[in-house]
Backbone as numpy.savetxt, mean C-alpha at the origin, in Angstrom:
# Nx Ny Nz CAx CAy CAz Cx Cy Cz
-0.53 -18.31 -3.08 -1.35 -17.14 -3.08 -0.49 -15.94 -3.04
-0.84 -14.95 -3.77 -0.09 -13.67 -3.96 -0.52 -12.70 -2.82
0.48 -12.39 -1.98 0.13 -11.44 -0.85 0.54 -10.07 -1.19
-0.31 -9.08 -1.03 0.06 -7.69 -1.21 -0.39 -6.90 0.01
0.35 -5.80 0.18 -0.06 -4.83 1.29 -0.77 -3.67 0.63
-1.85 -3.28 1.28 -2.69 -2.11 0.83 -2.46 -0.96 1.74
-1.93 0.17 1.28 -1.74 1.30 2.12 -2.82 2.36 1.79
-3.71 2.52 2.73 -4.82 3.46 2.58 -5.10 4.28 3.84
-5.46 5.51 3.66 -5.59 6.45 4.87 -7.00 6.34 5.47
-7.92 5.88 4.77 -9.32 5.78 5.28 -9.78 4.30 5.43
-10.08 3.99 6.60 -10.36 2.52 6.87 -11.48 2.01 6.07
-12.60 2.61 5.91 -13.78 2.11 5.17 -13.42 1.94 3.70
-12.70 2.95 3.13 -12.30 2.86 1.76 -11.32 1.78 1.54
-10.42 1.64 2.48 -9.39 0.57 2.39 -10.06 -0.83 2.48
-11.06 -0.98 3.30 -11.68 -2.28 3.43 -12.46 -2.59 2.12
-13.04 -1.61 1.44 -13.65 -1.84 0.16 -12.70 -2.28 -0.94
-11.54 -1.61 -0.96 -10.50 -1.97 -1.86 -9.90 -3.29 -1.57
-9.78 -3.64 -0.28 -9.26 -5.02 0.14 -10.23 -6.05 -0.41
-11.47 -5.87 -0.28 -12.42 -6.83 -0.81 -12.33 -7.01 -2.30
-12.20 -5.90 -3.03 -12.02 -5.96 -4.48 -10.78 -6.81 -4.86
-9.70 -6.48 -4.23 -8.44 -7.26 -4.51 -8.55 -8.71 -4.16
-9.20 -9.03 -3.04 -9.40 -10.45 -2.68 -10.28 -11.15 -3.70
-11.22 -10.42 -4.29 -12.03 -10.94 -5.34 -11.25 -11.34 -6.52
-10.09 -10.67 -6.77 -9.21 -10.91 -7.84 -8.16 -11.99 -7.62
-8.26 -12.57 -6.36 -7.27 -13.64 -6.03 -6.17 -13.36 -5.21
-6.05 -12.09 -4.78 -4.94 -11.70 -3.87 -5.23 -11.98 -2.48
-4.19 -12.20 -1.69 -4.32 -12.16 -0.18 -3.80 -10.78 0.23
-4.66 -9.96 0.92 -4.30 -8.62 1.18 -4.18 -8.35 2.69
-3.05 -7.74 2.96 -2.81 -7.23 4.31 -3.24 -5.77 4.36
-4.07 -5.39 5.31 -4.48 -3.98 5.39 -4.83 -3.57 6.77
-4.44 -2.39 7.13 -4.93 -1.67 8.32 -4.85 -0.23 7.95
-5.70 0.53 8.62 -5.69 2.03 8.42 -4.14 2.44 8.62
-3.69 3.25 7.76 -2.19 3.42 7.59 -1.55 4.09 8.78
-0.60 3.55 9.22 0.41 3.99 10.22 1.79 3.71 9.43
2.35 4.76 8.88 3.52 4.55 8.08 4.68 3.85 8.79
4.91 4.12 10.00 5.98 3.49 10.77 5.74 2.05 10.89
4.52 1.68 11.29 4.19 0.27 11.49 4.33 -0.48 10.16
3.87 0.18 9.05 3.86 -0.38 7.75 5.30 -0.67 7.32
6.23 0.24 7.51 7.64 0.07 7.12 8.20 -1.14 7.88
7.92 -1.28 9.24 8.40 -2.34 10.05 7.87 -3.70 9.48
6.54 -3.74 9.26 5.92 -4.95 8.76 6.44 -5.40 7.39
6.72 -4.40 6.55 7.30 -4.77 5.24 8.71 -5.35 5.34
9.47 -4.86 6.24 10.78 -5.33 6.41 10.71 -6.78 7.00
9.82 -7.01 8.01 9.74 -8.30 8.57 9.18 -9.40 7.64
8.24 -9.04 6.81 7.59 -10.00 5.93 7.25 -9.31 4.64
8.23 -9.19 3.70 7.98 -8.46 2.42 6.87 -9.13 1.62
5.96 -8.28 1.20 4.90 -8.78 0.22 5.36 -8.84 -1.14
4.46 -9.34 -2.04 4.77 -9.32 -3.47 4.69 -7.90 -4.09
3.90 -7.10 -3.42 3.74 -5.67 -3.93 3.16 -4.88 -2.77
3.23 -3.59 -2.90 2.50 -2.60 -2.03 1.63 -1.72 -2.97
0.35 -1.68 -2.61 -0.56 -0.91 -3.43 -0.90 0.33 -2.53
-0.58 1.53 -3.10 -0.81 2.77 -2.34 -1.98 3.48 -2.96
-2.98 3.60 -2.04 -4.24 4.23 -2.49 -4.14 5.77 -2.43
-4.25 6.44 -3.62 -4.13 7.88 -3.69 -5.37 8.63 -3.60
-6.51 7.91 -3.31 -7.82 8.57 -3.31 -7.91 9.77 -2.36
-7.48 9.59 -1.15 -7.61 10.70 -0.12 -6.38 11.53 0.01
-5.27 10.96 -0.04 -3.94 11.73 0.28 -2.95 11.45 -0.76
-2.98 12.02 -1.94 -2.01 11.68 -2.91 -0.56 12.11 -2.58
-0.42 13.21 -1.89 0.94 13.65 -1.49 1.55 12.71 -0.49
0.70 12.24 0.50 1.16 11.35 1.48 1.54 9.91 0.81
0.77 9.64 -0.20 0.99 8.37 -0.95 2.38 8.43 -1.65
2.58 9.63 -2.19 3.86 9.85 -2.90 5.03 9.73 -1.94
4.81 10.37 -0.69 5.92 10.37 0.31 6.16 8.95 0.80
5.10 8.12 0.90 5.24 6.76 1.36 6.06 6.01 0.30
5.74 6.26 -0.98 6.54 5.59 -2.04 7.99 5.95 -2.01
8.27 7.21 -1.80 9.62 7.67 -1.66 10.32 6.97 -0.47
9.60 6.93 0.66 10.21 6.29 1.92 10.49 4.77 1.71
9.67 4.12 0.86 9.85 2.71 0.56 11.07 2.56 -0.37
11.23 3.47 -1.25 12.36 3.41 -2.19 13.72 3.72 -1.60
13.75 4.59 -0.60 15.09 4.97 -0.04 15.63 3.99 0.93
14.85 3.05 1.44 15.25 2.14 2.36 15.69 0.84 1.61
16.88 0.34 1.93 17.35 -0.81 1.22 16.51 -2.06 1.37
15.90 -2.20 2.49 15.14 -3.42 2.86 13.80 -3.43 2.01
13.35 -2.27 1.62 12.01 -2.27 0.91 12.18 -1.75 -0.55
13.38 -1.47 -0.99 13.60 -0.90 -2.34 13.13 -1.88 -3.40
13.29 -3.15 -3.24 12.90 -4.08 -4.36 11.44 -4.49 -4.40
10.64 -3.96 -3.46 9.19 -4.39 -3.46 8.46 -3.48 -4.47
7.78 -4.08 -5.41 7.04 -3.23 -6.45 5.98 -2.42 -5.81
5.86 -1.19 -6.36 4.82 -0.25 -5.83 3.82 -0.05 -6.97
2.51 -0.04 -6.44 1.46 0.26 -7.44 0.66 1.39 -6.80
0.56 2.43 -7.62 -0.23 3.66 -7.12 -1.61 3.53 -7.79
-2.68 3.67 -6.92 -4.02 3.43 -7.49 -5.00 4.45 -6.95
-5.91 4.87 -7.78 -7.03 5.71 -7.34 -6.52 7.16 -7.43
-7.40 8.09 -7.04 -7.06 9.46 -7.05 -7.33 10.10 -8.48
-7.32 11.46 -8.32 -7.53 12.28 -9.54 -6.24 12.15 -10.44
-6.38 11.87 -11.77 -5.22 11.76 -12.61 -4.31 12.95 -12.64
-4.90 14.20 -12.54 -4.04 15.42 -12.60 -3.20 15.55 -11.36
-3.54 14.88 -10.28 -2.70 14.95 -9.10 -1.61 13.88 -9.09
């Protein structure tokens, strides 16, 4: 089973996206986002990918992506940015 982490700032929206991804055959790890906890969890058990929801906080999503890229332990994890307004 493919395990991915879903990073979302709104719990209700994150749960809806988690159900969508599970319907596509993914095993999804999700909690309302605490970036420090997420970084520790990703280092301890790297997923196949991190999906960053940009619907509510596109700038914070970008910052999370940068934080994941600058750390050696998480640099190789694929990032998927999803949702949000295209112009942002």
